[in-house]
């Protein structure tokens, strides 16, 4: 009798585990799509390809649909399973993560439009090199954040949080460059305004990757480390 | 016996209702604080008051703390009450709303720093008039979104969603003006870059107010209307 009961609860629990597993997979699938859009948007900037920029901007709704669907999945699980502790933290982290992913999608859309604008209205510039480097950097951060999410790896998540400072510095450098170039030749003002908006969008994506990493730490440790300094975070969770 | 049971379940439910009520009040209190910070940040721009700008930027952690506390409250309720249907939607909406409020706080902090930068490094400009108007507009939107949240008023929430288009237009106008002024006199480039960042921050706050309004509609109707056009939203929820 006892054994039957145990087997029954295992069965229940296996179904629940599958739901959570499917939820995590959906988040990673959404993450993959967002990475793909970002990749194309940056490529459109570097290649000066207006059509490519517009095409990726026009596909943002795919990401939005995934957000809505995953949100629905979270509500279903909350309502039917009444999860607690780690499971509950996973679901709260997912609700927050997909909001950040959706906003990364919005930034990729913005970069796509800016790529089209830059490509069609002005001659190509060598200064997109820095944008491309910043782009590679935040793409790497986003990828590592999603990787930390999939492996629940706090150490890697902390690494991403740390990286964000470097991205902010790169962004500041690009901004200063843009202003210098505009002052040198006011005919370039429009173009370098666009370049600075792209840099800003990329810097924002770095912030979102950082947010996602913080949710990973919250998921694993159950401590809310947002808004703490890095030193405080390390002390809180006991990672050197 | 039946009556006792009924009284007991009413008691349980009363405790639960009080928790939900307290949660809603905390969100409104956080909203009030965010409105206050935004108010001061805009005032610092208009008055050219560097000290005021820095002071409000330095107080952002108060908002962050509220977000963490309310998040914790949500997790508690989810874990102990296993809410369903409307109650569950309220809590999911709160989790999302406070993320947006926290980001409005970040934008207010950014505006505070920009106010300090604008005030200390350059002469005052008449062109802050447009910023001030845009600021009033998004403050109104944010206030109405919070009001719709407190009264669960779908019609007012839809109004805010609609307002956001006007804010986007005002923002575009300011941006075009900034570019013209920079081209006329390249010595003003730095200043009008700052002005355009302030405008962008305000435009973003409009987006957040719109997001919050969409969560209100979701809370009441249980339909996810994010990413739908206004016409589709009206059809979905049957408001003319």
Short mmCIF file of C-alpha atoms in Angstrom, two decimals:
data_model
loop_
_atom_site.label_atom_id
_atom_site.label_comp_id
_atom_site.label_asym_id
_atom_site.label_seq_id
_atom_site.Cartn_x
_atom_site.Cartn_y
_atom_site.Cartn_z
CA UNK A 1 0.00 0.00 0.00
CA UNK A 2 2.72 2.37 0.98
CA UNK A 3 4.72 1.36 -2.05
CA UNK A 4 1.75 1.96 -4.32
CA UNK A 5 1.33 5.39 -2.88
CA UNK A 6 4.97 6.13 -3.40
CA UNK A 7 4.84 4.94 -6.99
CA UNK A 8 1.77 7.08 -7.55
CA UNK A 9 3.44 10.20 -6.19
CA UNK A 10 6.50 9.44 -8.29
CA UNK A 11 4.26 9.31 -11.30
CA UNK A 12 2.68 12.62 -10.44
CA UNK A 13 6.07 14.05 -9.83
CA UNK A 14 7.42 12.67 -13.12
CA UNK A 15 4.64 14.46 -15.02
CA UNK A 16 5.45 17.64 -13.15
CA UNK A 17 9.16 17.24 -13.86
CA UNK A 18 8.39 16.86 -17.53
CA UNK A 19 6.37 20.07 -17.48
CA UNK A 20 9.24 21.95 -15.84
CA UNK A 21 11.72 20.43 -18.29
CA UNK A 22 9.54 21.46 -21.22
CA UNK A 23 9.30 24.97 -19.76
CA UNK A 24 13.07 25.26 -19.53
CA UNK A 25 13.43 23.99 -23.08
CA UNK A 26 10.94 26.56 -24.36
CA UNK A 27 12.92 29.35 -22.68
CA UNK A 28 16.11 28.09 -24.35
CA UNK A 29 14.32 27.87 -27.68
CA UNK A 30 13.12 31.46 -27.28
CA UNK A 31 16.67 32.42 -26.29
CA UNK A 32 18.03 30.78 -29.43
CA UNK A 33 15.59 32.70 -31.58
CA UNK A 34 16.53 35.98 -29.89
CA UNK A 35 20.24 35.24 -30.41
CA UNK A 36 19.56 34.52 -34.05
CA UNK A 37 17.73 37.84 -34.55
CA UNK A 38 20.50 39.74 -32.80
CA UNK A 39 23.09 38.01 -34.96
CA UNK A 40 21.32 39.00 -38.16
CA UNK A 41 20.72 42.58 -36.98
CA UNK A 42 24.43 43.09 -36.22
CA UNK A 43 25.38 41.48 -39.52
CA UNK A 44 23.03 43.91 -41.29
CA UNK A 45 24.86 46.85 -39.66
CA UNK A 46 28.32 45.58 -40.57
CA UNK A 47 27.38 44.55 -44.10
CA UNK A 48 25.36 47.72 -44.68
CA UNK A 49 22.47 45.53 -45.78
CA UNK A 50 19.19 47.44 -45.55
CA UNK A 51 17.04 44.54 -46.70
CA UNK A 52 18.51 42.20 -44.10
CA UNK A 53 17.92 44.80 -41.38
CA UNK A 54 14.28 45.29 -42.33
CA UNK A 55 13.70 41.55 -42.67
CA UNK A 56 14.86 40.77 -39.14
CA UNK A 57 12.95 43.75 -37.71
CA UNK A 58 9.81 42.41 -39.37
CA UNK A 59 10.15 39.06 -37.61
CA UNK A 60 10.02 40.43 -34.02
CA UNK A 61 6.45 39.18 -33.62
CA UNK A 62 7.77 35.58 -33.56
CA UNK A 63 9.61 36.36 -30.35
CA UNK A 64 6.60 38.14 -28.88
CA UNK A 65 4.43 35.11 -29.57
CA UNK A 66 6.87 32.85 -27.77
CA UNK A 67 6.83 35.14 -24.75
CA UNK A 68 3.05 35.04 -24.54
CA UNK A 69 2.99 31.24 -24.95
CA UNK A 70 5.62 30.62 -22.25
CA UNK A 71 3.87 33.04 -19.90
CA UNK A 72 0.70 31.02 -20.39
CA UNK A 73 2.61 27.81 -19.66
CA UNK A 74 3.91 29.33 -16.39
CA UNK A 75 0.42 30.35 -15.29
CA UNK A 76 -0.88 26.86 -16.07
CA UNK A 77 1.80 25.22 -13.94
CA UNK A 78 1.29 27.68 -11.09
CA UNK A 79 -2.45 27.04 -11.13
CA UNK A 80 -2.40 23.25 -11.47
CA UNK A 81 0.74 22.24 -9.54
CA UNK A 82 0.98 24.83 -6.77
CA UNK A 83 4.77 24.53 -6.87
CA UNK A 84 6.94 25.48 -3.89
CA UNK A 85 10.58 26.18 -3.10
CA UNK A 86 12.96 25.45 -6.02
CA UNK A 87 10.17 24.75 -8.51
CA UNK A 88 8.46 28.01 -7.66
CA UNK A 89 11.72 29.92 -8.01
CA UNK A 90 12.25 28.34 -11.42
CA UNK A 91 8.87 29.55 -12.60
CA UNK A 92 9.29 33.07 -11.22
CA UNK A 93 12.75 33.17 -12.84
CA UNK A 94 11.24 32.05 -16.16
CA UNK A 95 8.54 34.74 -16.01
CA UNK A 96 11.26 37.35 -15.54
CA UNK A 97 13.75 35.85 -18.01
CA UNK A 98 11.32 35.85 -20.93
CA UNK A 99 10.50 39.50 -20.28
CA UNK A 100 14.19 40.30 -20.66
CA UNK A 101 14.49 38.09 -23.74
CA UNK A 102 11.53 39.82 -25.32
CA UNK A 103 13.19 43.20 -24.70
CA UNK A 104 16.41 41.92 -26.28
CA UNK A 105 14.24 41.06 -29.28
CA UNK A 106 12.94 44.66 -29.27
CA UNK A 107 16.52 45.97 -29.27
CA UNK A 108 17.44 43.63 -32.13
CA UNK A 109 14.43 44.98 -34.03
CA UNK A 110 15.61 48.53 -33.35
CA UNK A 111 19.12 47.65 -34.58
CA UNK A 112 17.59 46.12 -37.71
CA UNK A 113 15.74 49.36 -38.50
CA UNK A 114 18.87 51.42 -37.75
CA UNK A 115 20.88 49.15 -40.06
CA UNK A 116 18.42 49.84 -42.83
CA UNK A 117 18.56 53.57 -42.13
CA UNK A 118 22.36 53.64 -42.01
CA UNK A 119 22.69 51.55 -45.16
CA UNK A 120 20.23 53.45 -47.31
CA UNK A 121 20.94 57.05 -46.37
CA UNK A 122 24.71 57.27 -46.02
CA UNK A 123 27.97 55.96 -47.31
CA UNK A 124 29.51 53.08 -45.46
CA UNK A 125 31.85 53.86 -42.60
CA UNK A 126 34.86 52.14 -41.10
CA UNK A 127 33.64 53.09 -37.68
CA UNK A 128 31.19 50.20 -37.61
CA UNK A 129 34.15 48.09 -36.61
CA UNK A 130 33.74 49.15 -32.96
CA UNK A 131 30.01 48.45 -33.13
CA UNK A 132 30.75 45.00 -34.43
CA UNK A 133 33.13 44.33 -31.53
CA UNK A 134 30.61 45.54 -28.98
CA UNK A 135 28.04 43.39 -30.75
CA UNK A 136 30.21 40.28 -30.47
CA UNK A 137 30.73 41.03 -26.80
CA UNK A 138 27.06 41.28 -25.89
CA UNK A 139 26.20 38.27 -28.06
CA UNK A 140 28.72 36.29 -26.04
CA UNK A 141 27.23 37.58 -22.78
CA UNK A 142 23.71 36.64 -23.85
CA UNK A 143 24.85 33.19 -24.94
CA UNK A 144 26.65 32.59 -21.64
CA UNK A 145 23.67 33.82 -19.66
CA UNK A 146 21.40 31.32 -21.46
CA UNK A 147 24.01 28.63 -20.98
CA UNK A 148 24.19 29.39 -17.26
CA UNK A 149 20.39 29.21 -17.22
CA UNK A 150 20.35 25.77 -18.87
CA UNK A 151 23.07 24.35 -16.60
CA UNK A 152 22.04 26.32 -13.49
CA UNK A 153 25.66 27.39 -13.27
CA UNK A 154 26.09 30.17 -10.70
CA UNK A 155 29.78 30.69 -11.38
CA UNK A 156 29.21 31.34 -15.08
CA UNK A 157 26.25 33.55 -14.24
CA UNK A 158 28.47 35.65 -11.99
CA UNK A 159 30.98 35.90 -14.84
CA UNK A 160 28.30 37.49 -17.04
CA UNK A 161 27.38 39.96 -14.30
CA UNK A 162 31.04 40.96 -14.19
CA UNK A 163 31.37 41.26 -17.99
CA UNK A 164 28.69 43.91 -18.04
CA UNK A 165 31.11 46.50 -16.65
CA UNK A 166 33.40 46.01 -19.65
CA UNK A 167 30.46 46.41 -22.03
CA UNK A 168 29.55 49.69 -20.33
CA UNK A 169 33.13 50.92 -20.84
CA UNK A 170 33.14 49.94 -24.52
CA UNK A 171 29.83 51.72 -24.94
CA UNK A 172 31.16 54.91 -23.33
CA UNK A 173 34.18 54.81 -25.64
CA UNK A 174 32.01 54.51 -28.76
CA UNK A 175 29.83 57.35 -27.57
CA UNK A 176 32.84 59.63 -27.04
CA UNK A 177 34.11 58.70 -30.50
CA UNK A 178 30.76 59.49 -32.09
CA UNK A 179 30.69 62.92 -30.49
CA UNK A 180 34.26 63.69 -31.64
CA UNK A 181 33.49 62.65 -35.19
CA UNK A 182 30.30 64.70 -35.27
CA UNK A 183 32.19 67.76 -34.06
CA UNK A 184 34.89 67.25 -36.67
CA UNK A 185 32.39 67.07 -39.49
CA UNK A 186 28.83 68.18 -38.72
CA UNK A 187 27.62 66.59 -41.96
CA UNK A 188 28.04 63.23 -40.22
CA UNK A 189 25.77 64.13 -37.29
CA UNK A 190 22.79 62.15 -38.50
CA UNK A 191 24.90 59.10 -39.20
CA UNK A 192 26.70 59.10 -35.89
CA UNK A 193 23.47 59.69 -34.02
CA UNK A 194 22.31 56.41 -35.56
CA UNK A 195 25.59 54.74 -34.64
CA UNK A 196 25.21 55.91 -31.06
CA UNK A 197 21.65 54.51 -30.92
CA UNK A 198 22.95 51.15 -32.10
CA UNK A 199 25.64 51.24 -29.41
CA UNK A 200 23.00 52.10 -26.82
CA UNK A 201 20.80 49.19 -27.94
CA UNK A 202 23.77 46.82 -27.63
CA UNK A 203 24.62 48.16 -24.19
CA UNK A 204 21.01 47.51 -23.16
CA UNK A 205 21.27 43.94 -24.37
CA UNK A 206 24.26 43.54 -22.07
CA UNK A 207 22.03 44.72 -19.20
CA UNK A 208 19.39 42.14 -20.09
CA UNK A 209 22.00 39.35 -20.20
CA UNK A 210 23.10 40.50 -16.76
CA UNK A 211 19.50 40.41 -15.51
CA UNK A 212 19.04 36.86 -16.80
CA UNK A 213 22.23 35.78 -15.03
CA UNK A 214 20.95 37.26 -11.80
CA UNK A 215 17.75 35.23 -12.11
CA UNK A 216 19.91 32.10 -12.48
CA UNK A 217 21.63 32.90 -9.18
CA UNK A 218 18.25 33.54 -7.58
CA UNK A 219 16.94 30.23 -8.94
CA UNK A 220 19.81 28.27 -7.47
CA UNK A 221 20.37 30.10 -4.21
CA UNK A 222 16.99 31.58 -3.52
CA UNK A 223 18.59 34.85 -2.66
CA UNK A 224 17.78 37.99 -4.43
CA UNK A 225 21.11 39.40 -5.45
CA UNK A 226 19.81 42.05 -7.78
CA UNK A 227 21.00 45.49 -6.88
CA UNK A 228 23.91 44.17 -4.81
CA UNK A 229 27.54 44.92 -5.63
CA UNK A 230 29.67 42.04 -6.95
CA UNK A 231 31.56 41.72 -3.66
CA UNK A 232 28.33 41.52 -1.71
CA UNK A 233 26.99 38.92 -4.13
CA UNK A 234 30.07 36.73 -3.68
CA UNK A 235 29.76 36.96 0.09
CA UNK A 236 26.02 36.18 0.00
CA UNK A 237 26.36 33.04 -2.03
CA UNK A 238 29.81 31.98 -0.90
CA UNK A 239 31.53 31.92 -4.29
CA UNK A 240 35.09 33.25 -4.31
CA UNK B 1 -21.17 21.86 11.35
CA UNK B 2 -21.57 23.08 7.78
CA UNK B 3 -21.93 26.64 9.00
CA UNK B 4 -18.79 26.35 11.09
CA UNK B 5 -16.92 25.07 8.11
CA UNK B 6 -18.20 27.93 6.01
CA UNK B 7 -17.18 30.44 8.63
CA UNK B 8 -13.76 28.84 8.81
CA UNK B 9 -13.23 29.02 5.07
CA UNK B 10 -14.38 32.62 5.07
CA UNK B 11 -11.76 33.31 7.69
CA UNK B 12 -9.04 31.67 5.63
CA UNK B 13 -10.23 33.57 2.61
CA UNK B 14 -10.31 36.83 4.57
CA UNK B 15 -6.66 36.36 5.52
CA UNK B 16 -5.84 35.67 1.90
CA UNK B 17 -7.77 38.71 0.74
CA UNK B 18 -5.86 40.86 3.19
CA UNK B 19 -2.58 39.54 1.79
CA UNK B 20 -3.65 40.39 -1.76
CA UNK B 21 -4.87 43.80 -0.65
CA UNK B 22 -1.58 44.48 1.06
CA UNK B 23 0.27 43.38 -2.08
CA UNK B 24 -1.71 45.81 -4.22
CA UNK B 25 -1.05 48.59 -1.73
CA UNK B 26 2.68 47.90 -1.77
CA UNK B 27 2.71 48.14 -5.58
CA UNK B 28 0.91 51.49 -5.38
CA UNK B 29 3.35 52.68 -2.73
CA UNK B 30 6.25 51.69 -4.96
CA UNK B 31 4.51 53.43 -7.88
CA UNK B 32 4.16 56.58 -5.78
CA UNK B 33 7.84 56.55 -4.97
CA UNK B 34 8.77 56.08 -8.63
CA UNK B 35 6.48 58.96 -9.63
CA UNK B 36 8.12 61.12 -6.99
CA UNK B 37 11.63 60.35 -8.28
CA UNK B 38 10.59 61.03 -11.87
CA UNK B 39 9.03 64.31 -10.80
CA UNK B 40 12.22 65.47 -9.11
CA UNK B 41 14.44 64.31 -12.01
CA UNK B 42 12.40 66.31 -14.53
CA UNK B 43 12.36 69.32 -12.22
CA UNK B 44 16.18 69.08 -11.98
CA UNK B 45 16.40 69.24 -15.79
CA UNK B 46 14.08 72.22 -16.09
CA UNK B 47 15.58 74.13 -13.16
CA UNK B 48 19.15 73.26 -14.22
CA UNK B 49 19.76 72.02 -10.68
CA UNK B 50 22.74 69.67 -10.61
CA UNK B 51 22.47 68.93 -6.90
CA UNK B 52 18.82 67.96 -7.18
CA UNK B 53 19.61 65.67 -10.11
CA UNK B 54 22.39 63.88 -8.24
CA UNK B 55 20.30 63.61 -5.08
CA UNK B 56 17.43 61.82 -6.79
CA UNK B 57 19.81 59.56 -8.74
CA UNK B 58 21.41 58.57 -5.44
CA UNK B 59 18.08 57.43 -4.05
CA UNK B 60 17.36 54.77 -6.69
CA UNK B 61 18.26 51.97 -4.26
CA UNK B 62 15.05 52.74 -2.31
CA UNK B 63 13.03 51.69 -5.35
CA UNK B 64 15.18 48.61 -5.90
CA UNK B 65 14.61 47.52 -2.31
CA UNK B 66 10.86 47.81 -2.73
CA UNK B 67 10.99 45.67 -5.85
CA UNK B 68 12.89 42.91 -4.04
CA UNK B 69 10.51 43.04 -1.07
CA UNK B 70 7.37 42.86 -3.20
CA UNK B 71 8.86 40.02 -5.26
CA UNK B 72 9.42 38.13 -2.02
CA UNK B 73 5.82 38.82 -0.97
CA UNK B 74 4.58 37.38 -4.30
CA UNK B 75 6.65 34.22 -3.90
CA UNK B 76 5.34 33.79 -0.35
CA UNK B 77 1.74 34.02 -1.48
CA UNK B 78 2.33 31.67 -4.42
CA UNK B 79 3.95 29.11 -2.13
CA UNK B 80 1.51 29.26 0.76
CA UNK B 81 -1.83 29.99 -0.95
CA UNK B 82 -1.52 28.22 -4.30
CA UNK B 83 -3.75 30.87 -5.87
CA UNK B 84 -5.72 30.22 -9.05
CA UNK B 85 -7.62 32.18 -11.70
CA UNK B 86 -8.00 35.90 -10.91
CA UNK B 87 -5.77 35.77 -7.83
CA UNK B 88 -3.01 34.09 -9.80
CA UNK B 89 -3.33 36.64 -12.58
CA UNK B 90 -3.05 39.44 -10.02
CA UNK B 91 0.20 38.04 -8.70
CA UNK B 92 1.72 37.43 -12.14
CA UNK B 93 0.68 40.99 -13.09
CA UNK B 94 2.33 42.33 -9.93
CA UNK B 95 5.59 40.47 -10.65
CA UNK B 96 5.66 42.07 -14.09
CA UNK B 97 4.46 45.52 -12.99
CA UNK B 98 7.18 45.99 -10.39
CA UNK B 99 9.84 45.08 -12.98
CA UNK B 100 8.56 47.90 -15.15
CA UNK B 101 8.36 50.27 -12.18
CA UNK B 102 11.94 49.45 -11.25
CA UNK B 103 13.03 50.25 -14.80
CA UNK B 104 11.17 53.56 -14.66
CA UNK B 105 13.21 54.21 -11.52
CA UNK B 106 16.38 53.46 -13.51
CA UNK B 107 15.33 55.93 -16.19
CA UNK B 108 14.60 58.58 -13.54
CA UNK B 109 18.08 57.95 -12.13
CA UNK B 110 19.55 58.37 -15.63
CA UNK B 111 17.62 61.63 -16.07
CA UNK B 112 18.92 62.81 -12.69
CA UNK B 113 22.54 62.23 -13.78
CA UNK B 114 21.89 63.89 -17.15
CA UNK B 115 20.34 66.88 -15.34
CA UNK B 116 23.49 67.23 -13.31
CA UNK B 117 25.63 66.93 -16.44
CA UNK B 118 23.55 69.45 -18.36
CA UNK B 119 23.46 71.90 -15.46
CA UNK B 120 27.14 71.86 -14.62
CA UNK B 121 28.76 71.77 -18.03
CA UNK B 122 26.71 74.11 -20.16
CA UNK B 123 24.63 77.21 -20.21
CA UNK B 124 20.92 76.81 -19.74
CA UNK B 125 18.80 76.37 -22.82
CA UNK B 126 15.28 77.31 -23.79
CA UNK B 127 14.94 74.01 -25.54
CA UNK B 128 14.27 72.19 -22.29
CA UNK B 129 10.71 73.41 -22.67
CA UNK B 130 9.92 70.50 -25.02
CA UNK B 131 11.54 68.05 -22.62
CA UNK B 132 9.40 69.41 -19.85
CA UNK B 133 6.26 68.91 -21.93
CA UNK B 134 7.21 65.37 -22.83
CA UNK B 135 8.00 64.81 -19.16
CA UNK B 136 4.55 66.00 -18.11
CA UNK B 137 3.00 63.73 -20.68
CA UNK B 138 4.74 60.53 -19.52
CA UNK B 139 4.19 61.44 -15.86
CA UNK B 140 0.49 61.64 -16.62
CA UNK B 141 0.61 58.28 -18.43
CA UNK B 142 2.39 56.62 -15.54
CA UNK B 143 -0.06 58.07 -13.05
CA UNK B 144 -3.04 56.91 -15.08
CA UNK B 145 -1.53 53.44 -15.50
CA UNK B 146 -1.14 53.12 -11.72
CA UNK B 147 -4.63 54.47 -11.26
CA UNK B 148 -6.01 51.91 -13.70
CA UNK B 149 -4.09 49.27 -11.75
CA UNK B 150 -5.62 50.35 -8.45
CA UNK B 151 -9.17 50.49 -9.82
CA UNK B 152 -8.77 47.58 -12.28
CA UNK B 153 -10.12 49.94 -14.90
CA UNK B 154 -9.69 48.47 -18.38
CA UNK B 155 -11.02 51.51 -20.19
CA UNK B 156 -8.47 53.83 -18.58
CA UNK B 157 -5.75 51.26 -19.19
CA UNK B 158 -6.60 51.23 -22.90
CA UNK B 159 -6.42 55.02 -22.89
CA UNK B 160 -2.82 54.85 -21.68
CA UNK B 161 -1.94 52.30 -24.37
CA UNK B 162 -3.31 54.76 -26.91
CA UNK B 163 -1.45 57.75 -25.44
CA UNK B 164 1.87 56.04 -26.04
CA UNK B 165 1.67 56.76 -29.77
CA UNK B 166 1.54 60.52 -29.06
CA UNK B 167 4.55 60.24 -26.78
CA UNK B 168 6.48 58.50 -29.56
CA UNK B 169 5.61 61.35 -31.92
CA UNK B 170 6.73 64.01 -29.41
CA UNK B 171 9.95 62.10 -28.92
CA UNK B 172 10.64 61.95 -32.67
CA UNK B 173 10.04 65.69 -32.92
CA UNK B 174 12.51 66.47 -30.14
CA UNK B 175 15.09 64.20 -31.74
CA UNK B 176 14.75 65.95 -35.09
CA UNK B 177 15.08 69.32 -33.35
CA UNK B 178 18.22 68.22 -31.53
CA UNK B 179 19.84 67.11 -34.78
CA UNK B 180 18.99 70.40 -36.49
CA UNK B 181 20.40 72.43 -33.62
CA UNK B 182 23.59 70.37 -33.54
CA UNK B 183 24.06 70.88 -37.28
CA UNK B 184 23.51 74.62 -36.94
CA UNK B 185 26.09 74.95 -34.22
CA UNK B 186 28.42 72.00 -33.67
CA UNK B 187 29.56 73.46 -30.35
CA UNK B 188 26.18 72.37 -28.98
CA UNK B 189 26.63 68.72 -29.97
CA UNK B 190 27.48 67.46 -26.51
CA UNK B 191 24.57 69.33 -24.95
CA UNK B 192 21.99 68.15 -27.44
CA UNK B 193 23.25 64.60 -27.23
CA UNK B 194 22.38 64.82 -23.53
CA UNK B 195 19.00 66.35 -24.34
CA UNK B 196 18.28 63.52 -26.77
CA UNK B 197 19.19 60.94 -24.08
CA UNK B 198 16.74 62.59 -21.71
CA UNK B 199 14.05 62.46 -24.39
CA UNK B 200 14.81 58.81 -25.00
CA UNK B 201 14.57 58.02 -21.27
CA UNK B 202 11.17 59.75 -21.12
CA UNK B 203 9.97 57.88 -24.20
CA UNK B 204 10.99 54.63 -22.48
CA UNK B 205 8.99 55.57 -19.41
CA UNK B 206 5.97 55.93 -21.69
CA UNK B 207 6.60 52.36 -22.87
CA UNK B 208 6.70 51.11 -19.29
CA UNK B 209 3.43 52.89 -18.46
CA UNK B 210 1.95 51.17 -21.51
CA UNK B 211 3.26 47.79 -20.32
CA UNK B 212 1.69 48.30 -16.88
CA UNK B 213 -1.64 49.17 -18.50
CA UNK B 214 -1.50 45.98 -20.54
CA UNK B 215 -0.98 43.94 -17.36
CA UNK B 216 -4.14 45.60 -15.95
CA UNK B 217 -6.11 44.40 -18.96
CA UNK B 218 -4.60 40.93 -18.59
CA UNK B 219 -5.50 40.92 -14.88
CA UNK B 220 -9.12 41.76 -15.55
CA UNK B 221 -9.76 39.84 -18.74
CA UNK B 222 -7.20 37.06 -18.53
CA UNK B 223 -6.27 37.65 -22.11
CA UNK B 224 -2.81 38.49 -23.11
CA UNK B 225 -3.17 41.55 -25.26
CA UNK B 226 0.48 42.43 -25.42
CA UNK B 227 1.74 42.73 -28.95
CA UNK B 228 -1.76 43.17 -30.38
CA UNK B 229 -2.84 46.28 -32.28
CA UNK B 230 -5.34 48.61 -30.58
CA UNK B 231 -8.17 47.50 -32.85
CA UNK B 232 -7.49 43.84 -32.10
CA UNK B 233 -7.38 44.61 -28.38
CA UNK B 234 -10.76 46.32 -28.52
CA UNK B 235 -12.25 43.38 -30.34
CA UNK B 236 -10.70 40.87 -27.95
CA UNK B 237 -12.05 42.48 -24.83
CA UNK B 238 -15.22 44.00 -26.24
CA UNK B 239 -14.57 47.65 -25.40
CA UNK B 240 -15.64 50.08 -28.10
#
